[in-house]
Structure formats: structure tokens, C-alpha cells
PDB file of C-alpha atoms in Angstrom:
ATOM      1  CA  MET E   1       0.096  -0.198   0.138  1.00 51.00           C
ATOM      2  CA  ALA E   2       1.453   3.289  -0.888  1.00 54.00           C
ATOM      3  CA  GLU E   3       2.108   6.056   1.770  1.00 58.00           C
ATOM      4  CA  LYS E   4      -0.221   8.657   2.733  1.00 61.00           C
ATOM      5  CA  LEU E   5       1.923  12.198   2.403  1.00 56.00           C
ATOM      6  CA  VAL E   6      -0.768  14.478   2.449  1.00 51.00           C
ATOM      7  CA  LYS E   7      -3.772  14.384   4.625  1.00 59.00           C
ATOM      8  CA  SER E   8      -5.645  17.010   3.015  1.00 52.00           C
ATOM      9  CA  ARG E   9      -5.123  19.878   0.466  1.00 61.00           C
ATOM     10  CA  GLN E  10      -6.554  22.451   3.152  1.00 52.00           C
ATOM     11  CA  ARG E  11      -3.506  21.473   5.642  1.00 48.00           C
ATOM     12  CA  VAL E  12      -0.962  21.824   2.825  1.00 45.00           C
ATOM     13  CA  ALA E  13      -2.439  25.478   1.948  1.00 44.00           C
ATOM     14  CA  ASP E  14      -2.666  26.052   5.223  1.00 39.00           C
ATOM     15  CA  HIS E  15       0.466  24.548   7.227  1.00 47.00           C
ATOM     16  CA  GLY E  16       2.484  23.195   4.167  1.00 51.00           C
ATOM     17  CA  GLU E  17       2.084  19.636   5.715  1.00 51.00           C
ATOM     18  CA  VAL E  18       3.540  17.369   3.438  1.00 58.00           C
ATOM     19  CA  PHE E  19       4.963  13.791   4.865  1.00 62.00           C
ATOM     20  CA  THR E  20       8.381  12.431   4.405  1.00 76.00           C
ATOM     21  CA  PRO E  21       8.423   8.916   2.912  1.00 82.00           C
ATOM     22  CA  ARG E  22       9.703   5.945   4.631  1.00 82.00           C
ATOM     23  CA  TRP E  23      12.431   5.328   1.792  1.00 88.00           C
ATOM     24  CA  LEU E  24      13.657   9.038   2.329  1.00 88.00           C
ATOM     25  CA  VAL E  25      13.693   8.772   6.068  1.00 88.00           C
ATOM     26  CA  ASP E  26      15.808   5.811   6.164  1.00 91.00           C
ATOM     27  CA  ASP E  27      18.567   6.962   3.495  1.00 93.00           C
ATOM     28  CA  MET E  28      18.656  10.454   5.829  1.00 92.00           C
ATOM     29  CA  LEU E  29      19.122   8.108   8.736  1.00 94.00           C
ATOM     30  CA  ASP E  30      21.534   6.070   6.959  1.00 94.00           C
ATOM     31  CA  LEU E  31      23.819   9.010   6.775  1.00 95.00           C
ATOM     32  CA  VAL E  32      23.969   9.620  10.458  1.00 93.00           C
ATOM     33  CA  LYS E  33      23.789   5.673  11.091  1.00 94.00           C
ATOM     34  CA  ARG E  34      26.303   5.675  14.005  1.00 93.00           C
ATOM     35  CA  GLU E  35      24.013   8.119  15.754  1.00 93.00           C
ATOM     36  CA  ALA E  36      20.750   6.705  14.567  1.00 93.00           C
ATOM     37  CA  GLU E  37      21.856   3.515  16.303  1.00 94.00           C
ATOM     38  CA  ARG E  38      23.125   4.633  19.578  1.00 96.00           C
ATOM     39  CA  ILE E  39      21.071   4.078  22.505  1.00 97.00           C
ATOM     40  CA  ASP E  40      21.823   7.414  23.836  1.00 96.00           C
ATOM     41  CA  SER E  41      21.728   9.707  21.300  1.00 96.00           C
ATOM     42  CA  ARG E  42      19.359  12.187  21.415  1.00 95.00           C
ATOM     43  CA  PHE E  43      17.019  13.241  18.716  1.00 96.00           C
ATOM     44  CA  LEU E  44      14.520  16.150  18.314  1.00 96.00           C
ATOM     45  CA  GLU E  45      12.317  16.732  15.285  1.00 95.00           C
ATOM     46  CA  PRO E  46      11.013  20.251  15.437  1.00 95.00           C
ATOM     47  CA  ALA E  47       8.303  19.369  13.006  1.00 93.00           C
ATOM     48  CA  CYS E  48       7.713  16.052  13.996  1.00 95.00           C
ATOM     49  CA  GLY E  49       4.154  15.278  12.587  1.00 92.00           C
ATOM     50  CA  SER E  50       2.933  11.936  13.116  1.00 93.00           C
ATOM     51  CA  GLY E  51       6.171  10.464  13.479  1.00 95.00           C
ATOM     52  CA  ASN E  52       7.777   9.699  10.404  1.00 92.00           C
ATOM     53  CA  PHE E  53      11.475  10.303  11.628  1.00 94.00           C
ATOM     54  CA  LEU E  54      10.991   9.533  15.025  1.00 97.00           C
ATOM     55  CA  VAL E  55       9.240   5.851  14.915  1.00 97.00           C
ATOM     56  CA  PRO E  56      12.389   4.836  12.439  1.00 97.00           C
ATOM     57  CA  VAL E  57      14.628   6.479  14.764  1.00 97.00           C
ATOM     58  CA  LEU E  58      13.357   4.379  17.862  1.00 98.00           C
ATOM     59  CA  GLU E  59      13.119   1.199  15.490  1.00 98.00           C
ATOM     60  CA  ARG E  60      17.055   1.702  15.177  1.00 98.00           C
ATOM     61  CA  LYS E  61      17.400   2.441  18.376  1.00 98.00           C
ATOM     62  CA  LEU E  62      15.659  -0.526  20.150  1.00 98.00           C
ATOM     63  CA  ALA E  63      17.488  -2.908  17.499  1.00 98.00           C
ATOM     64  CA  ALA E  64      20.597  -1.543  19.154  1.00 98.00           C
ATOM     65  CA  VAL E  65      19.123  -2.396  22.569  1.00 98.00           C
ATOM     66  CA  GLU E  66      18.269  -5.899  21.461  1.00 98.00           C
ATOM     67  CA  ALA E  67      21.661  -6.661  20.286  1.00 98.00           C
ATOM     68  CA  ARG E  68      23.647  -5.712  23.117  1.00 97.00           C
ATOM     69  CA  TYR E  69      21.123  -6.244  26.105  1.00 98.00           C
ATOM     70  CA  GLY E  70      19.094  -9.099  24.719  1.00 97.00           C
ATOM     71  CA  ARG E  71      19.948 -11.728  26.799  1.00 97.00           C
ATOM     72  CA  SER E  72      19.183  -9.986  29.846  1.00 98.00           C
ATOM     73  CA  ASP E  73      15.096  -9.338  30.317  1.00 97.00           C
ATOM     74  CA  PHE E  74      15.725  -6.576  33.275  1.00 98.00           C
ATOM     75  CA  GLU E  75      18.524  -4.915  30.786  1.00 98.00           C
ATOM     76  CA  LYS E  76      16.448  -4.816  27.583  1.00 98.00           C
ATOM     77  CA  ARG E  77      13.440  -3.498  29.251  1.00 98.00           C
ATOM     78  CA  HIS E  78      14.946  -0.735  31.100  1.00 98.00           C
ATOM     79  CA  TYR E  79      17.566   0.359  27.980  1.00 98.00           C
ATOM     80  CA  ALA E  80      14.617   0.191  25.480  1.00 98.00           C
ATOM     81  CA  LEU E  81      12.863   2.854  28.088  1.00 98.00           C
ATOM     82  CA  PHE E  82      16.208   4.511  28.034  1.00 98.00           C
ATOM     83  CA  ALA E  83      16.158   4.538  24.081  1.00 98.00           C
ATOM     84  CA  LEU E  84      12.494   6.144  24.154  1.00 98.00           C
ATOM     85  CA  MET E  85      13.461   8.540  25.988  1.00 98.00           C
ATOM     86  CA  CYS E  86      16.089   9.764  24.109  1.00 98.00           C
ATOM     87  CA  VAL E  87      13.482  10.730  21.220  1.00 98.00           C
ATOM     88  CA  TYR E  88      11.888  14.267  21.370  1.00 98.00           C
ATOM     89  CA  GLY E  89       9.563  15.914  18.953  1.00 98.00           C
ATOM     90  CA  ILE E  90       7.696  19.407  18.342  1.00 98.00           C
ATOM     91  CA  GLU E  91       4.316  19.600  16.536  1.00 96.00           C
ATOM     92  CA  LEU E  92       2.120  22.554  15.629  1.00 95.00           C
ATOM     93  CA  LEU E  93      -0.846  20.761  14.850  1.00 93.00           C
ATOM     94  CA  PRO E  94      -2.736  18.703  17.930  1.00 94.00           C
ATOM     95  CA  ASP E  95      -3.801  15.742  15.803  1.00 93.00           C
ATOM     96  CA  ASN E  96      -0.466  14.877  14.566  1.00 94.00           C
ATOM     97  CA  ALA E  97       1.293  15.364  17.953  1.00 96.00           C
ATOM     98  CA  ALA E  98      -1.351  13.081  19.268  1.00 96.00           C
ATOM     99  CA  GLU E  99      -0.663  10.249  16.290  1.00 95.00           C
ATOM    100  CA  CYS E 100       3.142  10.666  17.332  1.00 97.00           C
ATOM    101  CA  ARG E 101       2.641   9.876  20.739  1.00 98.00           C
ATOM    102  CA  GLU E 102       0.471   6.898  19.553  1.00 97.00           C
ATOM    103  CA  ASN E 103       2.791   5.524  16.723  1.00 97.00           C
ATOM    104  CA  LEU E 104       5.920   5.512  18.927  1.00 98.00           C
ATOM    105  CA  GLN E 105       4.146   4.023  22.070  1.00 98.00           C
ATOM    106  CA  GLY E 106       2.743   1.474  19.481  1.00 98.00           C
ATOM    107  CA  THR E 107       6.313   0.622  18.140  1.00 98.00           C
ATOM    108  CA  PHE E 108       7.889   0.168  21.451  1.00 98.00           C
ATOM    109  CA  ALA E 109       4.910  -1.967  22.691  1.00 98.00           C
ATOM    110  CA  ARG E 110       5.192  -3.978  19.234  1.00 98.00           C
ATOM    111  CA  VAL E 111       8.900  -4.492  19.353  1.00 98.00           C
ATOM    112  CA  LEU E 112       9.111  -5.034  23.080  1.00 98.00           C
ATOM    113  CA  LYS E 113       5.710  -7.303  23.008  1.00 97.00           C
ATOM    114  CA  LEU E 114       4.259  -5.368  25.688  1.00 98.00           C
ATOM    115  CA  ASP E 115       0.766  -6.333  27.378  1.00 96.00           C
ATOM    116  CA  ALA E 116      -1.413  -2.980  27.461  1.00 94.00           C
ATOM    117  CA  ASP E 117      -1.088  -3.060  31.418  1.00 93.00           C
ATOM    118  CA  ASP E 118       2.335  -3.601  31.348  1.00 96.00           C
ATOM    119  CA  ALA E 119       4.353  -0.848  33.546  1.00 95.00           C
ATOM    120  CA  LEU E 120       6.802  -0.181  30.981  1.00 97.00           C
ATOM    121  CA  LEU E 121       4.277   0.914  28.447  1.00 97.00           C
ATOM    122  CA  LEU E 122       2.705   3.074  31.089  1.00 95.00           C
ATOM    123  CA  ALA E 123       5.954   4.649  31.702  1.00 97.00           C
ATOM    124  CA  ALA E 124       6.120   4.956  28.041  1.00 97.00           C
ATOM    125  CA  ARG E 125       3.124   6.743  27.568  1.00 95.00           C
ATOM    126  CA  ALA E 126       3.857   8.814  30.599  1.00 95.00           C
ATOM    127  CA  LEU E 127       7.329  10.152  29.163  1.00 96.00           C
ATOM    128  CA  LEU E 128       6.152  10.756  25.789  1.00 97.00           C
ATOM    129  CA  GLU E 129       3.675  13.554  27.227  1.00 95.00           C
ATOM    130  CA  ALA E 130       6.381  15.128  28.362  1.00 96.00           C
ATOM    131  CA  ASN E 131       8.765  14.404  25.135  1.00 98.00           C
ATOM    132  CA  ILE E 132       6.502  15.156  22.416  1.00 98.00           C
ATOM    133  CA  VAL E 133       5.188  18.332  22.256  1.00 98.00           C
ATOM    134  CA  GLN E 134       2.333  20.329  20.841  1.00 97.00           C
ATOM    135  CA  GLY E 135       3.589  23.787  20.490  1.00 97.00           C
ATOM    136  CA  ASP E 136       5.468  25.891  17.937  1.00 96.00           C
ATOM    137  CA  ALA E 137       9.134  25.082  17.509  1.00 96.00           C
ATOM    138  CA  LEU E 138      10.152  28.704  15.868  1.00 94.00           C
ATOM    139  CA  ALA E 139       8.509  30.628  18.600  1.00 96.00           C
ATOM    140  CA  MET E 140       9.685  27.745  21.294  1.00 96.00           C
ATOM    141  CA  THR E 141       6.419  28.126  23.106  1.00 97.00           C
ATOM    142  CA  ASP E 142       3.693  25.549  23.445  1.00 97.00           C
ATOM    143  CA  ALA E 143      -0.107  25.237  22.819  1.00 95.00           C
ATOM    144  CA  LYS E 144      -0.750  27.234  25.770  1.00 95.00           C
ATOM    145  CA  GLY E 145       2.007  30.136  24.707  1.00 97.00           C
ATOM    146  CA  GLU E 146       4.430  28.975  27.499  1.00 97.00           C
ATOM    147  CA  PRO E 147       7.653  28.253  26.858  1.00 96.00           C
ATOM    148  CA  ILE E 148       8.499  24.886  25.525  1.00 97.00           C
ATOM    149  CA  VAL E 149      10.258  22.768  28.389  1.00 96.00           C
ATOM    150  CA  PHE E 150      11.940  19.288  27.753  1.00 96.00           C
ATOM    151  CA  PRO E 151      12.843  16.816  30.417  1.00 96.00           C
ATOM    152  CA  GLU E 152      16.610  15.355  30.137  1.00 95.00           C
ATOM    153  CA  TRP E 153      16.464  11.711  31.112  1.00 97.00           C
ATOM    154  CA  GLY E 154      19.063   9.640  32.161  1.00 97.00           C
ATOM    155  CA  TYR E 155      19.590   5.955  33.014  1.00 98.00           C
ATOM    156  CA  LEU E 156      21.282   5.614  36.499  1.00 97.00           C
ATOM    157  CA  GLY E 157      21.524   1.732  36.355  1.00 96.00           C
ATOM    158  CA  ARG E 158      19.699  -0.993  38.496  1.00 95.00           C
ATOM    159  CA  GLY E 159      16.536   0.086  37.138  1.00 97.00           C
ATOM    160  CA  LYS E 160      16.386   4.091  38.451  1.00 98.00           C
ATOM    161  CA  TYR E 161      16.510   6.923  35.861  1.00 98.00           C
ATOM    162  CA  GLN E 162      16.895  10.588  36.257  1.00 97.00           C
ATOM    163  CA  ARG E 163      14.854  13.682  35.100  1.00 96.00           C
ATOM    164  CA  ARG E 164      15.830  17.091  35.014  1.00 96.00           C
ATOM    165  CA  ASP E 165      13.592  19.530  33.205  1.00 96.00           C
ATOM    166  CA  PHE E 166      15.134  22.394  30.915  1.00 94.00           C
ATOM    167  CA  ARG E 167      13.493  25.179  28.885  1.00 94.00           C
ATOM    168  CA  PHE E 168      13.877  24.557  24.875  1.00 93.00           C
ATOM    169  CA  ASP E 169      15.381  28.314  23.903  1.00 90.00           C
ATOM    170  CA  ALA E 170      18.059  27.368  26.874  1.00 84.00           C
ATOM    171  CA  LEU E 171      18.795  24.307  25.393  1.00 80.00           C
ATOM    172  CA  THR E 172      19.406  25.914  21.823  1.00 79.00           C
ATOM    173  CA  GLN E 173      22.066  28.159  23.453  1.00 71.00           C
ATOM    174  CA  ARG E 174      23.533  25.114  25.076  1.00 57.00           C
ATOM    175  CA  SER E 175      23.606  23.654  22.078  1.00 52.00           C
ATOM    176  CA  ALA E 176      25.229  26.140  20.297  1.00 53.00           C
ATOM    177  CA  ALA E 177      27.907  25.981  22.984  1.00 51.00           C
ATOM    178  CA  SER E 178      28.484  22.595  23.389  1.00 51.00           C
ATOM    179  CA  GLY E 179      27.532  21.181  20.269  1.00 51.00           C
ATOM    180  CA  THR E 180      24.722  18.657  21.458  1.00 52.00           C
ATOM    181  CA  LEU E 181      21.306  19.159  22.317  1.00 50.00           C
ATOM    182  CA  PHE E 182      21.879  18.047  26.277  1.00 50.00           C
ATOM    183  CA  ASP E 183      25.167  17.855  28.051  1.00 50.00           C
ATOM    184  CA  ALA E 184      26.100  15.028  29.961  1.00 50.00           C
ATOM    185  CA  PHE E 185      25.003  14.532  33.950  1.00 44.00           C
ATOM    186  CA  GLU E 186      28.836  15.064  34.866  1.00 46.00           C
ATOM    187  CA  GLU E 187      29.891  17.836  32.586  1.00 46.00           C
ATOM    188  CA  HIS E 188      29.948  21.275  34.077  1.00 45.00           C
ATOM    189  CA  GLU E 189      26.477  23.163  34.408  1.00 50.00           C
ATOM    190  CA  ILE E 190      26.199  26.089  32.040  1.00 55.00           C
ATOM    191  CA  PHE E 191      22.338  26.321  32.200  1.00 71.00           C
ATOM    192  CA  THR E 192      20.275  25.559  35.285  1.00 85.00           C
ATOM    193  CA  PRO E 193      17.458  23.309  34.972  1.00 92.00           C
ATOM    194  CA  VAL E 194      13.892  24.278  35.949  1.00 94.00           C
ATOM    195  CA  ARG E 195      13.396  21.166  38.035  1.00 95.00           C
ATOM    196  CA  THR E 196      15.201  18.298  39.037  1.00 95.00           C
ATOM    197  CA  TYR E 197      13.270  15.105  40.011  1.00 95.00           C
ATOM    198  CA  ALA E 198      14.361  12.451  42.554  1.00 96.00           C
ATOM    199  CA  ALA E 199      15.934   9.362  40.756  1.00 97.00           C
ATOM    200  CA  MET E 200      12.651   7.061  39.692  1.00 97.00           C
ATOM    201  CA  SER E 201      11.800   3.722  39.017  1.00 97.00           C
ATOM    202  CA  VAL E 202       9.473   2.482  35.910  1.00 97.00           C
ATOM    203  CA  ASP E 203       6.873   2.444  38.250  1.00 95.00           C
ATOM    204  CA  GLN E 204       6.971   5.737  39.522  1.00 95.00           C
ATOM    205  CA  ILE E 205       7.420   6.910  35.917  1.00 96.00           C
ATOM    206  CA  ALA E 206       4.337   5.390  34.730  1.00 92.00           C
ATOM    207  CA  HIS E 207       2.553   7.377  37.865  1.00 86.00           C
ATOM    208  CA  LEU E 208       3.349  10.408  35.879  1.00 78.00           C
ATOM    209  CA  SER E 209       1.219   9.680  33.268  1.00 63.00           C
ATOM    210  CA  VAL E 210      -1.732  11.287  34.848  1.00 61.00           C
ATOM    211  CA  VAL E 211       0.252  14.318  35.928  1.00 62.00           C
ATOM    212  CA  GLU E 212       1.558  15.138  32.223  1.00 59.00           C
ATOM    213  CA  ARG E 213      -1.884  14.189  30.683  1.00 59.00           C
ATOM    214  CA  ALA E 214      -3.414  16.694  32.947  1.00 62.00           C
ATOM    215  CA  LYS E 215      -0.756  19.119  32.534  1.00 61.00           C
ATOM    216  CA  ARG E 216      -1.148  19.283  28.892  1.00 55.00           C
ATOM    217  CA  ASP E 217      -5.045  19.281  28.661  1.00 62.00           C
ATOM    218  CA  GLU E 218      -5.200  21.995  31.320  1.00 61.00           C
ATOM    219  CA  THR E 219      -7.101  24.801  29.938  1.00 46.00           C
ATOM    220  CA  PRO E 220      -4.911  28.199  30.322  1.00 50.00           C
TER     221      PRO E 220
END
């Protein structure tokens, strides 16, 4: 079946919305193959649509997780979640943003063969609420006009994760200074996070789903 690259002529006229075909996405990712297959490399798509780029990135990362940690179910599950944590997107249109979250979550569940009530899948849903933002990448604001805030996730080992939140406009300045979207946790702080969380388990991240969804759906 041919890919659907346009939802409607009106959306093309209003927003210039045309999705990138999978073959072209794969060719582009092959140009940065090493980074695309590195579990902890962070990818931000500023016009992520329904996930045409981010889903293939996640698939490559999960394949790397399987190759490296496939013999240990514990490590495989936790590094798979970390791989998902390293995928970010901004999307102007709300239906696309929702589809992007659903497509990434569906890919994660399919590859790892997760049941609907698996805590790992609930944690994935929670982090995607934070990682995929409906907003304007050029203005660096979310749907409410507030500055976009992204979580920086780190895997501490033994099933524990660290989260720090940074404003996107600060991260762009940090990127210009250091060459990456985020610096490693141990490197010198150039910018201060707007919030730092205590170390969290998969179950504790899953609990954030309700909080993140309420925050997103809250009326101004």
C-alpha cells in the first residue's frame, strides 16, 4: 500500500503539511547511521508530524538494545525505555502530536511485545506526554504560549532514572556552546534546570502519566 503523504489539500495550503516518505527517511538516517543506532543519542524533530522520522529512529535504537542487552530481560526493558527517552518532538497541529505519541508507543509495545497493562508501557506513555510537545518550534512555545520545557532523562542503572527539565530556548543556547542538545550529567553546568526530580523507577515514571496528561489538557 502506498504511503499517504498528504492528509488534505487544505492542510497543505494552511500549514505546508507534506509527510516525508519512509524510503527518504531511511536514506537520511543512514547518513548518520552510528548516531541513529546509538541508544543514548538524542534526536529532536522540530516538526515531527505523526512520527515519520522519530518512529524509524526508535526502531533503530531498539534494535541496538536487543543486540546489546537481549540476553537480560531486565537490562533490555530498562535500556529500551531509555532509548525512548532520547526521542523528542515538537508539532504544531494537535492531531499530529497525538498520532506521533501513539505511533511511538505502538512501536515500543510491538517491538518489546508488551501487554497493555505492562508498567513499562505505562511509563512509555508518561514520558511521551513530556517528550512530544504540541507547540511552535520557531517561537519555542507550547500550545498555551508558554516556553517549551523538555525533560533530560538519564539511566542511572539498577532500574533507576534521573529527570531534569530544561527550557527549550536555553537548550538551543547550550547546543550552540557545546555542540549537543544536552550535555552529559557529569559535565559542567552551563544552564540551570527549571526542575530536578528524585531518581525514579519504571513504576514511578508510569505514575507521571496522569500528571503529564492533566498538565497538557489543562485549559489556560
